[in-house]
PDB file of C-alpha atoms and ligand atoms in Angstrom:
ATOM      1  CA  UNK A   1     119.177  95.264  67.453  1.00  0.00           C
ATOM      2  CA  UNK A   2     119.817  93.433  70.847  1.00  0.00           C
ATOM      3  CA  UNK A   3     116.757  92.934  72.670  1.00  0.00           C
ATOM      4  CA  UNK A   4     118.833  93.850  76.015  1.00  0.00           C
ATOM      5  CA  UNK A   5     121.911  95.261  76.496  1.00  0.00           C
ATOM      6  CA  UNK A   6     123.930  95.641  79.641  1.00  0.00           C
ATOM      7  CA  UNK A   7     126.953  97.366  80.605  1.00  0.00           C
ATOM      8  CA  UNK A   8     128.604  98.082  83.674  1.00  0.00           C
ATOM      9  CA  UNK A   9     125.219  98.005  85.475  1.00  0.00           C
ATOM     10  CA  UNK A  10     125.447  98.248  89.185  1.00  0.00           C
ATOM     11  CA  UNK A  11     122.849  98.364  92.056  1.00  0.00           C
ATOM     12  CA  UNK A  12     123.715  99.299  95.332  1.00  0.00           C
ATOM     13  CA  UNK A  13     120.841  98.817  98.105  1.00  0.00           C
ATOM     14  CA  UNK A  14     120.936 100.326 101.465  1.00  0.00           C
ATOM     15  CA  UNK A  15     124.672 101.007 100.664  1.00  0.00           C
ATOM     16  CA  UNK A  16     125.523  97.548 100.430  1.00  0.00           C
ATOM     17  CA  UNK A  17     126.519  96.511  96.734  1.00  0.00           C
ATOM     18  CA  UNK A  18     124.278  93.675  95.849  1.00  0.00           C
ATOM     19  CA  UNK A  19     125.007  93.605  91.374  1.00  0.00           C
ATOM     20  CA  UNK A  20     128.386  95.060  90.436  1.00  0.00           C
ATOM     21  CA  UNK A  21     129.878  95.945  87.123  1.00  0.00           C
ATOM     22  CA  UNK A  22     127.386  93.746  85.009  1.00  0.00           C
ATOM     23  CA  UNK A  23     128.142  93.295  81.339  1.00  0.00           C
ATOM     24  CA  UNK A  24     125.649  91.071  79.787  1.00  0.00           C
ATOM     25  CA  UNK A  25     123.313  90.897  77.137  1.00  0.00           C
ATOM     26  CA  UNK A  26     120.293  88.517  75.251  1.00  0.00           C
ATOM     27  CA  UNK A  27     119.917  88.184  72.044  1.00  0.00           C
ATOM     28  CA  UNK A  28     116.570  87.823  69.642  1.00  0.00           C
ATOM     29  CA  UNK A  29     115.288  84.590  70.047  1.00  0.00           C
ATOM     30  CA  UNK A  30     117.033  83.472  73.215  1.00  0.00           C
ATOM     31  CA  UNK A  31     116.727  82.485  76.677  1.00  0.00           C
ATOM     32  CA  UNK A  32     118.581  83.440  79.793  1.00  0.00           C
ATOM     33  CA  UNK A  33     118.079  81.163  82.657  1.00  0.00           C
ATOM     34  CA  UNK A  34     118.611  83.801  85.618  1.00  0.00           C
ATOM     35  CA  UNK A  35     120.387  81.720  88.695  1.00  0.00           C
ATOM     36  CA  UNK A  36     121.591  82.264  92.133  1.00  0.00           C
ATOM     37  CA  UNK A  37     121.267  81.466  95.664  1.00  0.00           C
ATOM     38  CA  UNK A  38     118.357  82.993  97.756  1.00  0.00           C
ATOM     39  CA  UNK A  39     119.373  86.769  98.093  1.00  0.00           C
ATOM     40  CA  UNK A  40     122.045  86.551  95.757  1.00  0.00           C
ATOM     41  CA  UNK A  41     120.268  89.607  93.837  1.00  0.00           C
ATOM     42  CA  UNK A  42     118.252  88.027  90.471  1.00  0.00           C
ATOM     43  CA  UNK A  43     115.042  89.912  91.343  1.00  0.00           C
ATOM     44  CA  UNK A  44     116.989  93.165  92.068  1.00  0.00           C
ATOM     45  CA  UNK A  45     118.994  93.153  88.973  1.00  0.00           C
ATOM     46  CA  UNK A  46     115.770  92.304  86.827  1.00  0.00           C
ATOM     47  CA  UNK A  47     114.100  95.647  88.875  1.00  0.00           C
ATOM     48  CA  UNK A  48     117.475  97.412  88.465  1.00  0.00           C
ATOM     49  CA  UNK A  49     117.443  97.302  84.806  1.00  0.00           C
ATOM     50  CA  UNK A  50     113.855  98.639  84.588  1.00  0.00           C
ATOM     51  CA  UNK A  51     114.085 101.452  86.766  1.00  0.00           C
ATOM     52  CA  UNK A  52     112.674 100.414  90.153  1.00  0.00           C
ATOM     53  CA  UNK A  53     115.620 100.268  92.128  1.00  0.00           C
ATOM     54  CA  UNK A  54     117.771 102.713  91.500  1.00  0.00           C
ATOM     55  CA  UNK A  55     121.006 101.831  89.557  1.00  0.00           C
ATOM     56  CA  UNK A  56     124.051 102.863  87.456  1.00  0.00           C
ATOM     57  CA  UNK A  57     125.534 102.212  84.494  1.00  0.00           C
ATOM     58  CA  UNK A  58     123.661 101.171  80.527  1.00  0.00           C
ATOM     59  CA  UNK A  59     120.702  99.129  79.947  1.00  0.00           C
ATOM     60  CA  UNK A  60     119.097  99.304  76.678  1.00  0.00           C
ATOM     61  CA  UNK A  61     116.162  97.335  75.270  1.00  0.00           C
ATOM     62  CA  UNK A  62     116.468  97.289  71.483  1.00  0.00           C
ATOM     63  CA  UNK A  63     118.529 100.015  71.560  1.00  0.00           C
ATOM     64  CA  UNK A  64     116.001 102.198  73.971  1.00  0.00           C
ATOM     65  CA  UNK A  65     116.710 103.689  77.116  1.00  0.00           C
ATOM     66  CA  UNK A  66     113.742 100.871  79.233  1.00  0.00           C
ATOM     67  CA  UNK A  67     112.728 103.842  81.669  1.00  0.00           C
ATOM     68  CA  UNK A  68     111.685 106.329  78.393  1.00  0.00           C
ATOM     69  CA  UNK A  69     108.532 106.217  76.934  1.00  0.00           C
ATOM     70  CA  UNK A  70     109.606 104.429  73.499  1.00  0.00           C
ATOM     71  CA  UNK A  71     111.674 101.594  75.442  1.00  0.00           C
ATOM     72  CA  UNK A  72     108.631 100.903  77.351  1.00  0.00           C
ATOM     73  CA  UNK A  73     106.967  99.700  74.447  1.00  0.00           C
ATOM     74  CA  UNK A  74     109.816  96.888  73.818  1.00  0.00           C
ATOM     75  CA  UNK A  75     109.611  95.168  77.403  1.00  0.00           C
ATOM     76  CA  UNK A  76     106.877  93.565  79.378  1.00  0.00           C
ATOM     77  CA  UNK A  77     108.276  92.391  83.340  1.00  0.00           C
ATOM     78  CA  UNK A  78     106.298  90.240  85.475  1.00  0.00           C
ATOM     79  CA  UNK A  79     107.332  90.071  89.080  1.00  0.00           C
ATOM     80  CA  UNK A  80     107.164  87.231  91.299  1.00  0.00           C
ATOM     81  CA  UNK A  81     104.061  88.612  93.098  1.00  0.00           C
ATOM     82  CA  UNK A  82     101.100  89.284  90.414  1.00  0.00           C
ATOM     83  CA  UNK A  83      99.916  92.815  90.082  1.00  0.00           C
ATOM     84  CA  UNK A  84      96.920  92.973  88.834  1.00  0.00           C
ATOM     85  CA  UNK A  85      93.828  95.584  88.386  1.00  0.00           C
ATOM     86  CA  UNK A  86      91.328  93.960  91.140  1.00  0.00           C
ATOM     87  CA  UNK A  87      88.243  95.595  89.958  1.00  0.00           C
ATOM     88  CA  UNK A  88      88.916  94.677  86.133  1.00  0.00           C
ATOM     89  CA  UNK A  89      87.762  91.316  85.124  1.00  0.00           C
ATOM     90  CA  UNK A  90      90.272  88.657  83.058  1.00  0.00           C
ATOM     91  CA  UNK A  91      88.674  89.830  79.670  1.00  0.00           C
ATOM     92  CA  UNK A  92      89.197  93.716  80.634  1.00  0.00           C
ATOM     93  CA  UNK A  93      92.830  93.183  81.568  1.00  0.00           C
ATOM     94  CA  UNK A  94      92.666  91.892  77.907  1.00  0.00           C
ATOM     95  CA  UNK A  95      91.270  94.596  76.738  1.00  0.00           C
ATOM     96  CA  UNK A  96      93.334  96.831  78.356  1.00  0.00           C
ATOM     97  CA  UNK A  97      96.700  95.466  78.217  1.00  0.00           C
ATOM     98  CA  UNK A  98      96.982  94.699  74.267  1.00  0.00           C
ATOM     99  CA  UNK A  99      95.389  98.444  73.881  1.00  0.00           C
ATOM    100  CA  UNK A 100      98.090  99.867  76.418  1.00  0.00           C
ATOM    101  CA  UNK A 101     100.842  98.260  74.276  1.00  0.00           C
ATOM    102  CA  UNK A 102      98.807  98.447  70.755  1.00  0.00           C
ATOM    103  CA  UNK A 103      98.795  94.849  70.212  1.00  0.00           C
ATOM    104  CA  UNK A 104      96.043  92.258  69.160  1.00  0.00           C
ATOM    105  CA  UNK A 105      93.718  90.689  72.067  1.00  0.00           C
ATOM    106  CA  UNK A 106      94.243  87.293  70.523  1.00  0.00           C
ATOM    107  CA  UNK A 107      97.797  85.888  71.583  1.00  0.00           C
ATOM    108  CA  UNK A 108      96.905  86.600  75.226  1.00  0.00           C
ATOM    109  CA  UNK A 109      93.718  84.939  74.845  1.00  0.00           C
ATOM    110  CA  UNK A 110      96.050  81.631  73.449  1.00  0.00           C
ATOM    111  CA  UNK A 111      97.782  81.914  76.502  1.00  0.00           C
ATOM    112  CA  UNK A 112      95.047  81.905  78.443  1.00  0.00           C
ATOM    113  CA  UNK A 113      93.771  78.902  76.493  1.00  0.00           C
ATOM    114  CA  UNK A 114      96.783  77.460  77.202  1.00  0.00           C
ATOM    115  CA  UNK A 115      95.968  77.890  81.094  1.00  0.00           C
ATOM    116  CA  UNK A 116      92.809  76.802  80.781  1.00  0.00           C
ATOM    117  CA  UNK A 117      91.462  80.328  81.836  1.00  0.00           C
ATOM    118  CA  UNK A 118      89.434  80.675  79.000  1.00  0.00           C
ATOM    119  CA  UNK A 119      86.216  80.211  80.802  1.00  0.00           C
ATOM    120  CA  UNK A 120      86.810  81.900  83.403  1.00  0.00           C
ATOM    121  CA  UNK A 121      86.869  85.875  81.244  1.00  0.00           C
ATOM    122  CA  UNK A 122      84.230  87.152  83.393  1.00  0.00           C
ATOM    123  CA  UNK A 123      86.003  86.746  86.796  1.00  0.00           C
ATOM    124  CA  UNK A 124      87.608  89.230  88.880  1.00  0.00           C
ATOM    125  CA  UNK A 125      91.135  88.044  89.628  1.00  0.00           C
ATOM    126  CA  UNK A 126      90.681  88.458  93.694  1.00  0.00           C
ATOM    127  CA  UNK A 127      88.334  85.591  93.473  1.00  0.00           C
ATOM    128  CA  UNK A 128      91.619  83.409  91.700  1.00  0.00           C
ATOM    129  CA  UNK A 129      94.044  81.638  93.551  1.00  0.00           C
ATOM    130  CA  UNK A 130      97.492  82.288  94.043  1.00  0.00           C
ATOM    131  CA  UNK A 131      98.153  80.044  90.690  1.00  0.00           C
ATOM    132  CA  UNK A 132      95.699  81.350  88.494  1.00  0.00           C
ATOM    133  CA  UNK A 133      96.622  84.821  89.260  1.00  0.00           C
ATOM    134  CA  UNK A 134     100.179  83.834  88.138  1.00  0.00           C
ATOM    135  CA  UNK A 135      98.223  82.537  84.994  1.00  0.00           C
ATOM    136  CA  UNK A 136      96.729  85.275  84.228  1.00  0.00           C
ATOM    137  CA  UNK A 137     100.164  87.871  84.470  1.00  0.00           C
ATOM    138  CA  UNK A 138     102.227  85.497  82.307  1.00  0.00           C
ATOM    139  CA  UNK A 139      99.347  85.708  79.651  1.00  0.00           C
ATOM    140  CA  UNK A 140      99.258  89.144  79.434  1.00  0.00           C
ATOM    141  CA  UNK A 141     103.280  89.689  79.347  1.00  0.00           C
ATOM    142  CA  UNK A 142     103.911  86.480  76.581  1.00  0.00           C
ATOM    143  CA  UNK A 143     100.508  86.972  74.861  1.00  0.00           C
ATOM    144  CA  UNK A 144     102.556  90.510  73.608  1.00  0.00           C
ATOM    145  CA  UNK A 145     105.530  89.435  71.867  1.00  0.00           C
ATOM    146  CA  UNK A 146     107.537  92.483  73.012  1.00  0.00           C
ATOM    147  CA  UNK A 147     111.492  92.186  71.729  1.00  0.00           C
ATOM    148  CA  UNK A 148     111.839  91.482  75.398  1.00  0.00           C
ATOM    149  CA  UNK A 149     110.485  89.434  78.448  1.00  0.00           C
ATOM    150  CA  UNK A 150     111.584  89.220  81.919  1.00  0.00           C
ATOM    151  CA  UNK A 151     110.107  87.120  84.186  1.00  0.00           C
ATOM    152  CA  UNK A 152     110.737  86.695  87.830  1.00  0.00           C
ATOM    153  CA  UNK A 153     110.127  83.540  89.061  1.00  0.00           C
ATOM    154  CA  UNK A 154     107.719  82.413  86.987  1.00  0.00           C
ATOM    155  CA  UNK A 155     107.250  78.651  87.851  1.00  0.00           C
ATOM    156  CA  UNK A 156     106.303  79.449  91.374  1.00  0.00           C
ATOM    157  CA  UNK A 157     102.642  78.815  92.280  1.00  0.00           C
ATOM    158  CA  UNK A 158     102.053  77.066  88.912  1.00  0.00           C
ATOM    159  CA  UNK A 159     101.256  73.058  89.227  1.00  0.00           C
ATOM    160  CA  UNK A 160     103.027  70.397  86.693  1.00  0.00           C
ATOM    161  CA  UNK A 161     100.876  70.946  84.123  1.00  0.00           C
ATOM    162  CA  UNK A 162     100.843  74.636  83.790  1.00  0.00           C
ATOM    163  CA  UNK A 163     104.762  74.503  84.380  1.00  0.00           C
ATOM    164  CA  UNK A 164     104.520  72.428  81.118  1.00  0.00           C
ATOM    165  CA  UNK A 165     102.653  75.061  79.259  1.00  0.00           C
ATOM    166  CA  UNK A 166     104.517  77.994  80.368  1.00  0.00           C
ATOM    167  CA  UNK A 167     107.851  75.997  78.994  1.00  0.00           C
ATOM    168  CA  UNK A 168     106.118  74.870  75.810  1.00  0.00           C
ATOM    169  CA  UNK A 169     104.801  78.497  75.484  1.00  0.00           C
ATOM    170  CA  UNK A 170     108.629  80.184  76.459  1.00  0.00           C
ATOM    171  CA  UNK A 171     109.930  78.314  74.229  1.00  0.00           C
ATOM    172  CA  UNK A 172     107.674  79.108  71.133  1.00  0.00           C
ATOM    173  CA  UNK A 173     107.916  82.808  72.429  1.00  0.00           C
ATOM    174  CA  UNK A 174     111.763  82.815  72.047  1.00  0.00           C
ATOM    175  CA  UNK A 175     111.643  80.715  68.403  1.00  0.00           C
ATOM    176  CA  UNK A 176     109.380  83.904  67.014  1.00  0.00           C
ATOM    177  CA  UNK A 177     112.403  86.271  68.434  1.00  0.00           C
ATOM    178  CA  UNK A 178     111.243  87.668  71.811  1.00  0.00           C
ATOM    179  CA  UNK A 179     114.456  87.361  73.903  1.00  0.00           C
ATOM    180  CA  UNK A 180     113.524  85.985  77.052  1.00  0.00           C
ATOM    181  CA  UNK A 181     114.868  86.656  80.829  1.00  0.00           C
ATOM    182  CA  UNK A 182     114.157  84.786  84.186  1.00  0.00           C
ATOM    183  CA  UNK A 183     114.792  83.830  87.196  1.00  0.00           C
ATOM    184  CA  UNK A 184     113.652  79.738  88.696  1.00  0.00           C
ATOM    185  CA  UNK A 185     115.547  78.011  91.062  1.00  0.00           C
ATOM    186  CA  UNK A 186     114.919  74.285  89.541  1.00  0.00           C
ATOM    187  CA  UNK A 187     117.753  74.025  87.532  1.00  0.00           C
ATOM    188  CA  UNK A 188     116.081  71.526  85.249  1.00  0.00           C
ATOM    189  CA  UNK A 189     114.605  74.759  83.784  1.00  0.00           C
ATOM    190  CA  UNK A 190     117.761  75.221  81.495  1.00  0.00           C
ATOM    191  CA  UNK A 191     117.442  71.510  79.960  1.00  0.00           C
ATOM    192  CA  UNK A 192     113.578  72.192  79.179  1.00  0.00           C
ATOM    193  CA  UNK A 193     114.184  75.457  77.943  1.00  0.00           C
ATOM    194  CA  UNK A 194     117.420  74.962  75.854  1.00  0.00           C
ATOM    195  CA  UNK A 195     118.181  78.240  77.599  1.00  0.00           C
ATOM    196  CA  UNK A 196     121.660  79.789  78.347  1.00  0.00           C
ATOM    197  CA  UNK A 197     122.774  80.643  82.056  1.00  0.00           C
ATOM    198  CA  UNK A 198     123.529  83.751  83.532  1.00  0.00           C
ATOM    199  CA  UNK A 199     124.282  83.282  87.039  1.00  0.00           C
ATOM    200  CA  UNK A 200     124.695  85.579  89.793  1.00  0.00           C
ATOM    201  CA  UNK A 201     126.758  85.352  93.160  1.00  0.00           C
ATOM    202  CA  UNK A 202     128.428  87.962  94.908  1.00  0.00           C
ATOM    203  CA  UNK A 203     127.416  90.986  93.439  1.00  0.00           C
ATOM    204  CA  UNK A 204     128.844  89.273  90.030  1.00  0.00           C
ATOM    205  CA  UNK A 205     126.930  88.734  86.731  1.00  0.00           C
ATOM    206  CA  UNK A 206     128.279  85.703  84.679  1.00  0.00           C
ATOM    207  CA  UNK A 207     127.183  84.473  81.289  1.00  0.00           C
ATOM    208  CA  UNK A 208     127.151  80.787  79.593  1.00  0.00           C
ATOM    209  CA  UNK A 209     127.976  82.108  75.458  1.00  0.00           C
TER     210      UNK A 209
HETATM  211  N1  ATP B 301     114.472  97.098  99.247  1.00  0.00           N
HETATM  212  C1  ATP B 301     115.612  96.572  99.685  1.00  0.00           C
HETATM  213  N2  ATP B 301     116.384  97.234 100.557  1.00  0.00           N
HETATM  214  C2  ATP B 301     117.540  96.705 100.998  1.00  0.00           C
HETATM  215  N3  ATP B 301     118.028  95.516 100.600  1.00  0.00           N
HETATM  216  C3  ATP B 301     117.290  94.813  99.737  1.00  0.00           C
HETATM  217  C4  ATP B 301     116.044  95.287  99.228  1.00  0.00           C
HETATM  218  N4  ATP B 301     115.557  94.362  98.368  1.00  0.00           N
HETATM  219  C5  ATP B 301     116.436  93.354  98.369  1.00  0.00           C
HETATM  220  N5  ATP B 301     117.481  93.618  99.174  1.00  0.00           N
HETATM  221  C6  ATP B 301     118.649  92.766  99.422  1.00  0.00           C
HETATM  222  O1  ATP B 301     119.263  92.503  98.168  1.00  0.00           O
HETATM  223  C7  ATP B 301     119.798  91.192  98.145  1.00  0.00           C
HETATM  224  C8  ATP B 301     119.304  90.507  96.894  1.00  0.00           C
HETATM  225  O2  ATP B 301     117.900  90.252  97.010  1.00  0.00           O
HETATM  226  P1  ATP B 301     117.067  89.681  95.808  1.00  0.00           P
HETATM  227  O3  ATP B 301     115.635  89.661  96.203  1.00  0.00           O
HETATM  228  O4  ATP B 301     117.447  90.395  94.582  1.00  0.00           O
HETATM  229  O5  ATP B 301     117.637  88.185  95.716  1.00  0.00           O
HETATM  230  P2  ATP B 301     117.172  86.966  94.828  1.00  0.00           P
HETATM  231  O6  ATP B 301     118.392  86.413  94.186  1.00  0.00           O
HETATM  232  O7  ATP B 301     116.080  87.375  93.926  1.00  0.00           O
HETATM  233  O8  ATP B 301     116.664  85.971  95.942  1.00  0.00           O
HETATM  234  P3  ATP B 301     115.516  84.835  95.959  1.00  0.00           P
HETATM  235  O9  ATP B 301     116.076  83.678  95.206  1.00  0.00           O
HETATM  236  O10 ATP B 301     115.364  84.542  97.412  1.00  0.00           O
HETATM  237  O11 ATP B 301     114.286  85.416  95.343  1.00  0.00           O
HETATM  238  C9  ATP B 301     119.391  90.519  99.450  1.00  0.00           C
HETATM  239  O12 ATP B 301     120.481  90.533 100.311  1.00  0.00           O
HETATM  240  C10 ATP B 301     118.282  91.401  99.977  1.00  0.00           C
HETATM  241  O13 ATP B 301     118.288  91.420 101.374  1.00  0.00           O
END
């Protein structure tokens, strides 16, 4: 089963068409390297295929309907902005997140290791900075190992060494089968990543096979 499927997926904002027609898909085990001028419409297509813009045309995520309860379970987005719970500490949004999606506590805490956040459970994200709060959302969406990741410009906020990480930790994601989305403007991220390209520009959606 693909972990996303998309066909003839359009968005239309504002009644201006900003994704038209899309036909794409990613397989188990790969990365898409999402890219596109500023505005060209990466972060709307991600939210698009989810459900938060509104849309038409077929996205499924391992074979689900994303917007039903079941595909739910097989996705995990992280936008470029973190949202996080402010008055839950780093180890409740642990807690929480791998019960939400019935997964062991113990792969987000790796990632976290990864970040260095380990010793820093206790902490309510608003007293994080911008980067750490980015830390702490990628953890939770890679440390689940859904079929499925998109991530919206994930590099931003995070300094050379935690860009590192998060590559090293995509990477290993994708070779245990999650298929992985995302948008980043340094186009270096396809080298480090191995990943394919799917670019977009003028409401079109191309694909590298
Ligand atoms: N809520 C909205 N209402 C109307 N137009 C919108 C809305 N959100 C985004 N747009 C428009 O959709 C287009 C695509 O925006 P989007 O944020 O998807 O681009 P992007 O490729 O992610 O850009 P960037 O690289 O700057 O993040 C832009 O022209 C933007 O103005």
């Amino acid at each position: 089963m693909l972990p996303l499927k998309v066909r003839d997926f359009s968005v239309k904002l504002q009644n201006r068409v900003i994704i038209e027609h899309a036909d794409f898909e990613v397989k188990k085990g790969e990365i898409v390297h999402l890219i596109g001028h500023n505005g060209a419409g990466k972060s709307t297509l991600l939210r698009g295929m989810i459900g938060l813009v509104p849309s038409k045309g077929e996205v499924r995520v391992s074979g689900e309907n994303p917007r039903s309860i079941e595909g739910r379970k097989n996705f995990v987005y992280v936008p470029d902005e973190p949202a996080l719970y402010e008055d839950l500490t780093l180890q409740e949004h642990v807690h929480y997140v791998a019960a939400l999606y019935e997964k062991p506590e113990q792969p987000i805490l790796d990632w976290l290791e990864r970040f260095h956040l380990t010793e820093r459970l206790k902490d309510f994200p608003s007293t994080h900075s911008r980067g750490m709060r980015q830390k702490l959302s990628l953890s939770l969406a890679l440390g689940l190992n859904l079929p499925l990741t998109l991530l919206d410009e994930p590099y931003n906020a995070l300094d050379q060494a935690a860009q590192e990480a998060l590559s090293h930790g995509i990477r290993d994601a994708a070779q245990q089968g999650t298929g992985v989305l995302l948008s980043a403007h340094q186009t270096a991220t396809t080298e480090i990543l191995q990943a394919q390209v799917a670019r977009v520009q003028d409401g079109v959606v191309s694909r590298s096979l």
